[in-house]
Coordinates of C-alpha atoms in Angstrom, one line a residue:
X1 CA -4.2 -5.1 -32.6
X2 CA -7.9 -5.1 -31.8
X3 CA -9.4 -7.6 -29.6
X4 CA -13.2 -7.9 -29.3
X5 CA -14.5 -8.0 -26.1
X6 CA -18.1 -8.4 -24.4
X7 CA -18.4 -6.9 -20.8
X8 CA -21.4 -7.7 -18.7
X9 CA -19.6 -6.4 -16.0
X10 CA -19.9 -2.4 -14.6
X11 CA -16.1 -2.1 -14.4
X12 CA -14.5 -0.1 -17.4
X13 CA -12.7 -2.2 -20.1
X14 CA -9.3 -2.7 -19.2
X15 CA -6.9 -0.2 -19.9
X16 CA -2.8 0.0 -20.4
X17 CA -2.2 2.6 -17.3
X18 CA 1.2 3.7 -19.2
X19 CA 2.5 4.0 -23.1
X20 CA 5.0 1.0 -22.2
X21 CA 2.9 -1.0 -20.2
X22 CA 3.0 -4.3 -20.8
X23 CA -0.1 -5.5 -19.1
X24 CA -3.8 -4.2 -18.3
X25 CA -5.6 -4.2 -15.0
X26 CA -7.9 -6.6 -14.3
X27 CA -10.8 -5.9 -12.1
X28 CA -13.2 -7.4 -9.6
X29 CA -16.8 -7.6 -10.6
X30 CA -18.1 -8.9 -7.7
X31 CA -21.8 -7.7 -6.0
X32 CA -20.6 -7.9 -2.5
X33 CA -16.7 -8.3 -0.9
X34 CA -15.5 -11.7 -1.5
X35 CA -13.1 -12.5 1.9
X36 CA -9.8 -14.5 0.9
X37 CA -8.3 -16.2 4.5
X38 CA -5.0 -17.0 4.9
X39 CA -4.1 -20.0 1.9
X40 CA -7.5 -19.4 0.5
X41 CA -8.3 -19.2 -3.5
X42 CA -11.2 -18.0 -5.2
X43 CA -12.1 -17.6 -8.5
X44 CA -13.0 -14.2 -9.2
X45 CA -14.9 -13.2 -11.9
X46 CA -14.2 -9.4 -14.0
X47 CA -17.5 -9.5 -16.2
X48 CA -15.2 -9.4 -19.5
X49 CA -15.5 -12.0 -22.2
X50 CA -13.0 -11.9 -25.2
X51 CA -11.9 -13.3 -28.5
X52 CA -8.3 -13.4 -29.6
X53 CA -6.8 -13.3 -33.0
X54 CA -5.3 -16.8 -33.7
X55 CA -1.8 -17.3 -32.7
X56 CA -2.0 -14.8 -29.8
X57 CA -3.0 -15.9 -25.8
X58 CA -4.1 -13.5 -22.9
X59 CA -1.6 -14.4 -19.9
X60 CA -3.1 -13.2 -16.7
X61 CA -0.7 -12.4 -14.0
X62 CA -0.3 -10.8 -10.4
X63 CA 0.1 -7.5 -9.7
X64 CA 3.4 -7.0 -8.1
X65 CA 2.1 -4.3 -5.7
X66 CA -0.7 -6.6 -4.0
X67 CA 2.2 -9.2 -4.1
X68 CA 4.5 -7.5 -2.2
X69 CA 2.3 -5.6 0.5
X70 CA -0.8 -8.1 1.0
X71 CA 0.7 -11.3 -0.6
X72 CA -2.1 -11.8 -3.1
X73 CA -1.0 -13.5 -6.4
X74 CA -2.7 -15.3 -8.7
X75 CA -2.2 -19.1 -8.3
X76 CA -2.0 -20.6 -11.7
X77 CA 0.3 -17.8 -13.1
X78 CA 0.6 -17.1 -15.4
X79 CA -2.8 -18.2 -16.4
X80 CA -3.6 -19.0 -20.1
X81 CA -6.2 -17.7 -22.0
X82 CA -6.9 -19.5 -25.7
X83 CA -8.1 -17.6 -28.3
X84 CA -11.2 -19.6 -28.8
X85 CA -12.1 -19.6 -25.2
X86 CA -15.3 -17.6 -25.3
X87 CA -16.3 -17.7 -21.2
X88 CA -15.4 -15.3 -18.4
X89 CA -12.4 -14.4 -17.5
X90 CA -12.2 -15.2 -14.4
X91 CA -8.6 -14.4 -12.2
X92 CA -7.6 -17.2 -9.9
X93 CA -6.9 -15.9 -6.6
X94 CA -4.4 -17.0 -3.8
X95 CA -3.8 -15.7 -0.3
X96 CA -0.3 -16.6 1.0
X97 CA -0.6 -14.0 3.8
X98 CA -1.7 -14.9 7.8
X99 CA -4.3 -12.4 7.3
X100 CA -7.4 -11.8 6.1
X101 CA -7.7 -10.2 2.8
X102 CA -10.9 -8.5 0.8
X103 CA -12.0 -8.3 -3.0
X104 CA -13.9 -5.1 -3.1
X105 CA -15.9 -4.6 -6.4
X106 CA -13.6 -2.4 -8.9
X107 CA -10.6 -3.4 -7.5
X108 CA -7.0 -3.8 -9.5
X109 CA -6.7 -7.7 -9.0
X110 CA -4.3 -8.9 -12.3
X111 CA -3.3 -8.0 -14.9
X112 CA -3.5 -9.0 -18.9
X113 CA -0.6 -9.5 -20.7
X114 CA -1.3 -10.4 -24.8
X115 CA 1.0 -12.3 -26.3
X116 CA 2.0 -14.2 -29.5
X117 CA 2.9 -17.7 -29.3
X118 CA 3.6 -20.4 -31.9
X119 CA 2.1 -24.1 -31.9
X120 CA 5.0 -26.7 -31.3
X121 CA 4.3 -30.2 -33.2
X122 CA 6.5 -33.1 -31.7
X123 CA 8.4 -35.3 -33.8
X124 CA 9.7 -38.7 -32.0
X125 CA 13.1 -39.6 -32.0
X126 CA 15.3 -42.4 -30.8
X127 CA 18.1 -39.8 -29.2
X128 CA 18.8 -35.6 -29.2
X129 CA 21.9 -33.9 -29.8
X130 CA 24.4 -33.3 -27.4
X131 CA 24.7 -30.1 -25.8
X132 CA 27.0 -28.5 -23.4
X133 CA 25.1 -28.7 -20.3
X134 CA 23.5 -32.3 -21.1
X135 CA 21.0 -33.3 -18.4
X136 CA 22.3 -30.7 -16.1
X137 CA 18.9 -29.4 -14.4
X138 CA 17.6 -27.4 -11.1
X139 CA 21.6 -26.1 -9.6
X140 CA 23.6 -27.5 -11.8
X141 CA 26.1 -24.5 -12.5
X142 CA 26.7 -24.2 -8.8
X143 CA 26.2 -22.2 -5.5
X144 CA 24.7 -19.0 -6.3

């Protein structure tokens, strides 16, 4: 699938980094370090601007490795992008770490996942089917 794209950014398009990957890096375009404290979010922007083919969204997600070792993740994930959103994409930013952490320009800070979805219409009803689990929600099957 092609996607258009607009970058006013210096950072290369994104890229798949494998043949399976499911998801592209995302980088900073930033002119200076941008400083995320502890529980601190920022917006930050990557310079790209894109146009989806109806039916398909951009998800943007963390990157498991700034996760894991710097507790970075992206705060609305995954975050939604429509395909006639025509802005910035910009990555929502979250420290969950006690320390310090800094955006340098170029760096790996999401990834983009494209995905088809389908449009849902509701239709009201008075009551729904019964089903095996019912109501049962969060725990309902038991201790873990």
């Amino acid at each position: 699938m092609k996607i258009q794209v607009v970058n006013r950014g210096h950072q290369p398009l994104p890229a798949y980094a494998t043949a399976l990957s499911a998801g592209m890096d995302l980088r900073a375009n930033i002119s200076q370090p941008v400083v995320l404290h502890p529980m601190e979010r920022k917006l930050i922007p990557t310079g790209l601007y894109i146009a989806l083919p109806p039916g398909y969204e951009a998800q943007v997600r963390p990157r498991s490795g700034l996760a894991l070792k710097k507790g970075i993740t992206v705060l609305n994930s995954p975050g939604t992008i429509d395909a006639d959103y025509r802005g910035e994409v910009g990555v929502l930013l979250i420290n969950l770490s006690d320390q310090d952490f800094v955006v340098n320009d170029g760096e790996r800070i999401a990834q983009m996942v494209i995905a088809r979805h389908e449009q849902g219409e509701f239709v009201e009803v008075e009551a729904l089917d019964d089903t095996e689990r019912g109501a049962g929600g969060y725990g309902h099957t038991g201790i873990v």
